CSV table of C-alpha atoms in Angstrom, one decimal:
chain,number,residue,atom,x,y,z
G,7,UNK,CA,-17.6,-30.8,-5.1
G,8,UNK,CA,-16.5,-28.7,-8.2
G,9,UNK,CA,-18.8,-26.0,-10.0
G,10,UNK,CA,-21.5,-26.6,-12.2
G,11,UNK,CA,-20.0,-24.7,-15.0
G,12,UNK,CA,-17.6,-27.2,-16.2
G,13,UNK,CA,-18.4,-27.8,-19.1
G,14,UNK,CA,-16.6,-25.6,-22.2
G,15,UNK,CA,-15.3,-23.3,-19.2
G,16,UNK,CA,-12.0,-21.8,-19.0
G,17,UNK,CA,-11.0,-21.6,-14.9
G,18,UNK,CA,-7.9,-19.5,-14.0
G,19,UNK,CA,-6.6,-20.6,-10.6
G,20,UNK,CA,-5.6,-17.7,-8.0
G,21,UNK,CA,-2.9,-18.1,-5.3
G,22,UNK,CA,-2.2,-14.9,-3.3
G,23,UNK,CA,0.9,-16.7,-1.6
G,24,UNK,CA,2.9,-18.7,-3.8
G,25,UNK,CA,1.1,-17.4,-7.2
G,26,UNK,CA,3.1,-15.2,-10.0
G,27,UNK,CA,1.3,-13.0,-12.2
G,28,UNK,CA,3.7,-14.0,-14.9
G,29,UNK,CA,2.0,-17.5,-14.8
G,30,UNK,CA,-0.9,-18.6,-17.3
G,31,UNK,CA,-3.2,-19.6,-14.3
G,32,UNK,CA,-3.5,-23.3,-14.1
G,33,UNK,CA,-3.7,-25.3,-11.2
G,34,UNK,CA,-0.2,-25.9,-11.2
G,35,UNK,CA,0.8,-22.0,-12.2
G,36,UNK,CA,-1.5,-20.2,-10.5
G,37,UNK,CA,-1.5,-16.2,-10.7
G,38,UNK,CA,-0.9,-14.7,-8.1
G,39,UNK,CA,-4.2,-11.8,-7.9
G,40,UNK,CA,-7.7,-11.3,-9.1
G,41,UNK,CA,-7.2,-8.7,-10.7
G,42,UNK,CA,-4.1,-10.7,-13.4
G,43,UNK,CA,-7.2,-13.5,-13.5
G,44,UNK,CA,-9.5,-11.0,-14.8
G,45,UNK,CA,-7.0,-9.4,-17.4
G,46,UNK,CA,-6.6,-13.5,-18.8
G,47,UNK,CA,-10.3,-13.9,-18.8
G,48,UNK,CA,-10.5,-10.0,-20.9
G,49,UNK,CA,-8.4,-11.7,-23.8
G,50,UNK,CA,-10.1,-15.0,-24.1
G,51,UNK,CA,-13.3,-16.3,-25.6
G,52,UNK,CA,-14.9,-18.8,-23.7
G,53,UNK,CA,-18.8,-19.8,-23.2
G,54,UNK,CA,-18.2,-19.6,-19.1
G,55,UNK,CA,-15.2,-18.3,-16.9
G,56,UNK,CA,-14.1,-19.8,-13.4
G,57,UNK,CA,-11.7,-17.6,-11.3
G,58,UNK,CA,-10.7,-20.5,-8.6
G,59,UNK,CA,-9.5,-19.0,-5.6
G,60,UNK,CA,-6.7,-20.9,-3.0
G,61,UNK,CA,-6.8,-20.6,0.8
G,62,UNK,CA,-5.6,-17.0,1.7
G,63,UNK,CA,-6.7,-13.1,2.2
G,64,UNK,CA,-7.2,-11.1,-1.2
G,65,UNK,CA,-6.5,-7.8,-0.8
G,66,UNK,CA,-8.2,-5.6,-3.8
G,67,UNK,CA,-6.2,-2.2,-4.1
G,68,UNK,CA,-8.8,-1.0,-6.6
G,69,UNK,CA,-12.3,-1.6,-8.6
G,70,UNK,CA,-11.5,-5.1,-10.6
G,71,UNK,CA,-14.0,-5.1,-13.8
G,72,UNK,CA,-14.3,-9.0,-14.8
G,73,UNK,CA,-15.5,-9.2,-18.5
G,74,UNK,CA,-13.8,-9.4,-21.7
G,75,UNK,CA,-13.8,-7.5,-24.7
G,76,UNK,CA,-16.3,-10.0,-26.4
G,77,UNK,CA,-20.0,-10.4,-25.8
G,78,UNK,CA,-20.8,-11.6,-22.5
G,79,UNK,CA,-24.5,-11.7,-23.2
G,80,UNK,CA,-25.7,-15.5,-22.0
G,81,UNK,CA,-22.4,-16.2,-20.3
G,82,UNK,CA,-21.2,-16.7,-16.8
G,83,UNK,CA,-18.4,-15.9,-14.6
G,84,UNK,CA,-18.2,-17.4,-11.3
G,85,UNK,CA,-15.6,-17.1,-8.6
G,86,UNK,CA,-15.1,-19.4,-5.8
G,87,UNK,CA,-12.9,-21.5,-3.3
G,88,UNK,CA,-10.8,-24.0,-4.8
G,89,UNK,CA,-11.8,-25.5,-1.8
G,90,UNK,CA,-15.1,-25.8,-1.5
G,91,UNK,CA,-17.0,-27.4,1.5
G,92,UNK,CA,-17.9,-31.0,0.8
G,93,UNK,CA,-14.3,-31.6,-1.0
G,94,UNK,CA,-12.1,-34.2,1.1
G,95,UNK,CA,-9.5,-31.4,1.6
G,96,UNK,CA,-12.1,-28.8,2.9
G,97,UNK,CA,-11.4,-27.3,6.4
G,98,UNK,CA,-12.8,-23.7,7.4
G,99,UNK,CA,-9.6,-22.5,7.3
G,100,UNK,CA,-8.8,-22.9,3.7
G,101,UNK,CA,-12.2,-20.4,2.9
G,102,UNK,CA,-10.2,-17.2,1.0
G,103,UNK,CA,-11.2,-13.5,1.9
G,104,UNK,CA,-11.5,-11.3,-0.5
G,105,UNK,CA,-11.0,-7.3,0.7
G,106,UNK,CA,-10.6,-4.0,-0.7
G,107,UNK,CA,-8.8,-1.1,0.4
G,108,UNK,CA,-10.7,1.4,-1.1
G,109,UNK,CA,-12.7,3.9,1.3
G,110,UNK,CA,-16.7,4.7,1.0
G,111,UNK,CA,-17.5,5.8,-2.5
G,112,UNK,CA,-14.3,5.1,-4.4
G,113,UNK,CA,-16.1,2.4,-6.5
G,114,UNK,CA,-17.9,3.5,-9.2
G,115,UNK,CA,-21.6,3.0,-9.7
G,116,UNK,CA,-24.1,1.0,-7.6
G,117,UNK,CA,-22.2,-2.6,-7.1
G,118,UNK,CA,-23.5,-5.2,-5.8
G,119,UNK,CA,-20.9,-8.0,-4.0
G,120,UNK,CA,-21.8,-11.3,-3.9
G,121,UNK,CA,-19.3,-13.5,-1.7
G,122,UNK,CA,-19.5,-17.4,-1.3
């Protein structure tokens, strides 16, 4: 099962164990947090963005902002399992958590967290 936006989509692959934040985030160089993914996606142009997350527990130390500098008007970012159920390889345990260590009212605004 991959994710519907596929098409003219730039996907940055996560790996919070053996990722490197020096890598361009490929499937084969993944970075190694959320928060490098969404500093690639800030410096491209791209009509949708995919933030690809490998099995493992994310730990957010602050607020992570996803957009880029351009226009996001009309496009998309998604973030989701590299694994996701219905692939051959999909097991429970390969589902990533994504935390954050900030306390009650540290992040700003009203958000609004969607996990999948």
């Amino acid at each position: 099962m991959t994710s519907h936006l596929t098409v003219n989509s730039q996907v940055i692959y996560v790996d919070c164990i053996n990722g490197n934040n020096n890598n361009p985030g490929t499937k084969a160089a993944p970075v190694f947090s959320i928060d490098k993914a969404s500093e690639i996606i800030k410096s491209t142009a791209s009509e949708a963005y995919i933030i690809k997350l490998n099995p493992g527990i994310y730990i957010l130390e602050k607020h992570v902002t996803v957009e880029t500098d351009k226009d996001m008007k009309g496009k998309h970012v998604v973030i989701e399992a590299s694994f996701l159920p219905g692939d051959t390889e999909w097991t429970p345990e390969k589902m990533p958590v994504i935390t954050c260590k900030a306390m009650k009212g540290q992040i700003p605004g009203n958000p609004n967290f969607v996990v999948s």
